[in-house]
Short mmCIF file of C-alpha atoms in Angstrom, two decimals:
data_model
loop_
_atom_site.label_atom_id
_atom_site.label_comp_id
_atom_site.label_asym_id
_atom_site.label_seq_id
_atom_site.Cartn_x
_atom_site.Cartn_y
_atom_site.Cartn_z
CA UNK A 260 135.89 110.95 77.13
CA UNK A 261 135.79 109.59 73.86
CA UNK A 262 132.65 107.56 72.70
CA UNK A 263 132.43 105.32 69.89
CA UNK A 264 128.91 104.02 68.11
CA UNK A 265 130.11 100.67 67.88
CA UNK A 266 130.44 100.30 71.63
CA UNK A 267 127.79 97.92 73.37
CA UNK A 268 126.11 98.47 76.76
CA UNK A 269 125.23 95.28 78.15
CA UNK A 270 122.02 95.64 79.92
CA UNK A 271 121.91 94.39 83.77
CA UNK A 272 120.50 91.40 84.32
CA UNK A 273 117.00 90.76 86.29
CA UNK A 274 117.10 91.24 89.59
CA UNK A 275 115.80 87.70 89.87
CA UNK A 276 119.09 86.63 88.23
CA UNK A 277 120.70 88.41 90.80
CA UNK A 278 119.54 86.50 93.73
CA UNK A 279 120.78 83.04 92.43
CA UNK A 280 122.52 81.36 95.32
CA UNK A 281 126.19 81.43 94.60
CA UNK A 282 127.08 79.89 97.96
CA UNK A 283 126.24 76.94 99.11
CA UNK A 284 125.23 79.03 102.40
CA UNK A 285 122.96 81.58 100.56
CA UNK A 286 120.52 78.06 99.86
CA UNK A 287 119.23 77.30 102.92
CA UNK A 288 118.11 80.73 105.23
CA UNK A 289 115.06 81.16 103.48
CA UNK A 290 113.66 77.34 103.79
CA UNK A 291 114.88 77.02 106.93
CA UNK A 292 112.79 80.03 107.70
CA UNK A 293 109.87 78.32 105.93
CA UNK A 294 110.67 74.84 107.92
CA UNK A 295 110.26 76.65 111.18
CA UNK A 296 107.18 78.29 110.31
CA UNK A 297 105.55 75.60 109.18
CA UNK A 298 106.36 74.02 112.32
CA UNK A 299 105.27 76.93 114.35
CA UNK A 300 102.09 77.13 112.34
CA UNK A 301 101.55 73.66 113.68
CA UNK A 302 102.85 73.84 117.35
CA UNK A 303 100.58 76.43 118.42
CA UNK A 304 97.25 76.05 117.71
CA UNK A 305 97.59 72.54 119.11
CA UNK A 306 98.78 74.12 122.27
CA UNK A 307 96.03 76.58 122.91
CA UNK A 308 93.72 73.58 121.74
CA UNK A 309 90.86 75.13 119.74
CA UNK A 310 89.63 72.70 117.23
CA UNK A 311 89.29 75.63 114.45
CA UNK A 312 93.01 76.83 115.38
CA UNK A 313 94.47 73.31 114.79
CA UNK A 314 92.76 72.33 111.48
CA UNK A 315 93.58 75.71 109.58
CA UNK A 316 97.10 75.13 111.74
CA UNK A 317 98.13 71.78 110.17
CA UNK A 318 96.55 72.37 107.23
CA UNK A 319 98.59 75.64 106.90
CA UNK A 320 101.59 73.98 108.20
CA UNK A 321 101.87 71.06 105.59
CA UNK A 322 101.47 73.88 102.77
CA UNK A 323 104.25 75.81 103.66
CA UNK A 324 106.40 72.77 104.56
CA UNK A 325 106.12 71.24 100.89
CA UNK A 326 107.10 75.47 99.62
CA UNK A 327 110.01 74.70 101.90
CA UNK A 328 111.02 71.70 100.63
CA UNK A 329 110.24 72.47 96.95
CA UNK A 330 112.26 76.10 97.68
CA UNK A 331 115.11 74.13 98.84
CA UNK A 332 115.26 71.80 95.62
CA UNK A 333 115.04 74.62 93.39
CA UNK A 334 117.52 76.86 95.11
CA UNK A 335 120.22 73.76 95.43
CA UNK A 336 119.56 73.50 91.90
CA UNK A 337 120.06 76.97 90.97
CA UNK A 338 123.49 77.09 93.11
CA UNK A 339 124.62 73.89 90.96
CA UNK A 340 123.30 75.15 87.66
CA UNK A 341 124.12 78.56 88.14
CA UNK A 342 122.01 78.96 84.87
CA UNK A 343 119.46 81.43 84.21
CA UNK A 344 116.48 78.72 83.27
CA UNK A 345 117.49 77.38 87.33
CA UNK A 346 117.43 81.02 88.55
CA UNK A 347 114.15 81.62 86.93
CA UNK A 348 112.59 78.13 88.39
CA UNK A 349 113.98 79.24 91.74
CA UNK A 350 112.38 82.45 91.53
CA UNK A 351 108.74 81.50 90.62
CA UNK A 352 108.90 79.02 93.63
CA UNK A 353 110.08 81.28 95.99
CA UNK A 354 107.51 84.18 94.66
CA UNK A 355 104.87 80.92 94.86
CA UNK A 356 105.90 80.49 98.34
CA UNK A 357 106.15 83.86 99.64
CA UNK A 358 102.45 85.67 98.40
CA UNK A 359 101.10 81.46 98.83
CA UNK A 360 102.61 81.65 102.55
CA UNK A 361 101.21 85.36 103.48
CA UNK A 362 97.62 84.49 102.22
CA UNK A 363 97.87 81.36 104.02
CA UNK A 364 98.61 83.32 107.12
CA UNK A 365 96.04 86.21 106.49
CA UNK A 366 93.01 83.60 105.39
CA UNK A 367 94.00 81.59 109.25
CA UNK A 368 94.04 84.99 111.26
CA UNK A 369 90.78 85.88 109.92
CA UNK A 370 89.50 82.05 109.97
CA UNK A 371 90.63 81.92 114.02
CA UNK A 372 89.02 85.38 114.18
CA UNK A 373 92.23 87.29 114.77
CA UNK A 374 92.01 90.45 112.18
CA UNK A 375 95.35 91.64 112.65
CA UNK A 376 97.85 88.97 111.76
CA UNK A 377 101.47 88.74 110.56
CA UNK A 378 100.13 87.28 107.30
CA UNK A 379 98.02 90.12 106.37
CA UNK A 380 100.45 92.66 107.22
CA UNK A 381 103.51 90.72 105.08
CA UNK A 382 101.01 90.15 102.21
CA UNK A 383 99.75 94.19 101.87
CA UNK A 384 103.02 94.81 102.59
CA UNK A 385 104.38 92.95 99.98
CA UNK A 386 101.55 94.06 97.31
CA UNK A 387 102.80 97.44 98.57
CA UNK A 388 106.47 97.10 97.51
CA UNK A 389 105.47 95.78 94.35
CA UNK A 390 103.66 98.95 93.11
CA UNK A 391 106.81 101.00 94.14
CA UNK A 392 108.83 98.56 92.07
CA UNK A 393 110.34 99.93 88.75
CA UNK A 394 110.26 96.60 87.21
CA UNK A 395 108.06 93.31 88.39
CA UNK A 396 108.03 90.02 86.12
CA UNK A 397 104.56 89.93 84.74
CA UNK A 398 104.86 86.14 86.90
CA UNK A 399 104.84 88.10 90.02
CA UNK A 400 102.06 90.46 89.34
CA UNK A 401 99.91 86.99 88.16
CA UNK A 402 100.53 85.45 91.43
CA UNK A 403 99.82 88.49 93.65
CA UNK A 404 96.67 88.78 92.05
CA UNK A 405 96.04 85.56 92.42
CA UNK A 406 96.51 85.38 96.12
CA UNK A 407 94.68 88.48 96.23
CA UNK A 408 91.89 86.69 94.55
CA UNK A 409 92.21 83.83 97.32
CA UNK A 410 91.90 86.02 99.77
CA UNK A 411 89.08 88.33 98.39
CA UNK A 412 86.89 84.94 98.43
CA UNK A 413 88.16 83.62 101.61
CA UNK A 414 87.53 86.89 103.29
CA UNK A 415 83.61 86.91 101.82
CA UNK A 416 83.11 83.09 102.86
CA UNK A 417 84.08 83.52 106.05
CA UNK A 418 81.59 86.90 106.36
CA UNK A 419 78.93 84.93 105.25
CA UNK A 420 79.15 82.36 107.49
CA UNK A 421 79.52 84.49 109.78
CA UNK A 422 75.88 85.64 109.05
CA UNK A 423 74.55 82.42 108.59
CA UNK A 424 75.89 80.28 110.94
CA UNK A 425 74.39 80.05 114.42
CA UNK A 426 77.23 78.63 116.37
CA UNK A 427 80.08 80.33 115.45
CA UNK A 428 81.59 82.19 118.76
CA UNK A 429 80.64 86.34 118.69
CA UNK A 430 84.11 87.17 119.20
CA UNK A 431 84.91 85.01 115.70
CA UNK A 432 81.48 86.26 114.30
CA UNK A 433 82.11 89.82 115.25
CA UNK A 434 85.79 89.19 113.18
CA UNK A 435 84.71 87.26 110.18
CA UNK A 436 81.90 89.57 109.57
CA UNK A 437 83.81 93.00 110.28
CA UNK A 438 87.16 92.67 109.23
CA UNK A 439 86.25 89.54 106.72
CA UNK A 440 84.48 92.06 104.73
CA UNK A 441 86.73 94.64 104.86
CA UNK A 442 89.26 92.60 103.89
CA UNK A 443 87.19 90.49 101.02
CA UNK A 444 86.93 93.99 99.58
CA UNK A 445 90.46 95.57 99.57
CA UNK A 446 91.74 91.95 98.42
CA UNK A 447 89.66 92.17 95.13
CA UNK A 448 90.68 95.98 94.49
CA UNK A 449 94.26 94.72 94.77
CA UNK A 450 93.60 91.90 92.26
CA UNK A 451 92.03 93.45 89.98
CA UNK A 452 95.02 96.24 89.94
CA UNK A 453 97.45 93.34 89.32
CA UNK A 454 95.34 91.90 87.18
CA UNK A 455 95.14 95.08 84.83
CA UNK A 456 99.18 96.13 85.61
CA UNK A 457 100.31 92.07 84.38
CA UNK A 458 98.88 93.29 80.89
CA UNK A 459 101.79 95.51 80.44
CA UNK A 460 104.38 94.20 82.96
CA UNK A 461 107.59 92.86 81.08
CA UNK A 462 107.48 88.92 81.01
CA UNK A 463 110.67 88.59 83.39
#
């Protein structure tokens, strides 16, 4: 095969330019998703009716409904557009949404004393995929360690009041001091690793 100096290899685009909606149906799945969870976030604590449980519940609940909203606009807008400025805007909301929603969900299972939570698995597990990647926007490594941040504090309030307060439940004591710790700890090794890889992480 013959090869010439002159020819040009076009590089491939991000594979945040890849994901751009480019049917109308590929716009709503993953606020729809959102929608419901907010909603479930909601429903539930209010139905097992501990006071804790349904202030972390609609708190969480309103959060992730205006990421769902907000993930919606941007991804209808990126379909439209089909631009790389609207695939980039759609991208930092939905990376916004995704490590914001997971930290959410870790910081309530700990706060409700429940350790092992869907949150805190999708969050490590999501931190996890990121140091396989070849290539993360230095955006996404900012924002993971920023959640990871959030959660390294949350996880060291909650284990000192756990200390301090006197009427917190043992079950939820046992949990925010424990785990809470444990947690608090991992959280801030995991920022301070995307803190240090962002440095050298290609901008997108």
């Amino acid at each position: 095969m013959d090869t010439h100096e002159d020819d040009v290899i076009e590089e491939a685009p991000p594979s945040w330019v890849l994901r751009t909606p480019t049917r109308r149906r590929e716009v709503w799945p993953l606020p729809a998703f959102a929608a419901v969870l907010a909603v479930v976030l909601v429903v539930v604590p209010v139905r097992l009716g501990d006071p804790v449980s349904v202030v972390v519940g609609s708190v969480s609940g309103f959060a992730v409904t205006a990421g769902a909203v907000m993930l919606a606009v941007a991804g209808r807008t990126a379909y439209r557009e089909q631009s790389r400025a609207a695939s980039w805007r759609f991208h930092v909301v939905g990376v916004v949404l995704g490590f914001g929603t997971a930290t959410i969900l870790a910081l309530g299972s700990l706060a409700r004393g429940h350790f092992i939570g869907l949150g805190s698995g999708g969050l490590f597990m999501a931190w996890q995929v990121f140091l396989l990647a070849r290539s993360v926007p230095r955006f996404d490594r900012l924002v993971a360690a920023v959640c990871a941040t959030a959660l390294a504090v949350g996880g060291a309030t909650l284990a000192v009041l756990g200390v301090v307060l006197p009427d917190v439940p043992e079950s939820r004591e046992a949990v925010w001091i424990g785990p809470g710790t444990l947690v608090a700890v991992v959280a801030a090794v995991v920022a301070v690793l995307q803190f240090r890889v962002a440095r050298t992480a290609p901008p997108d």
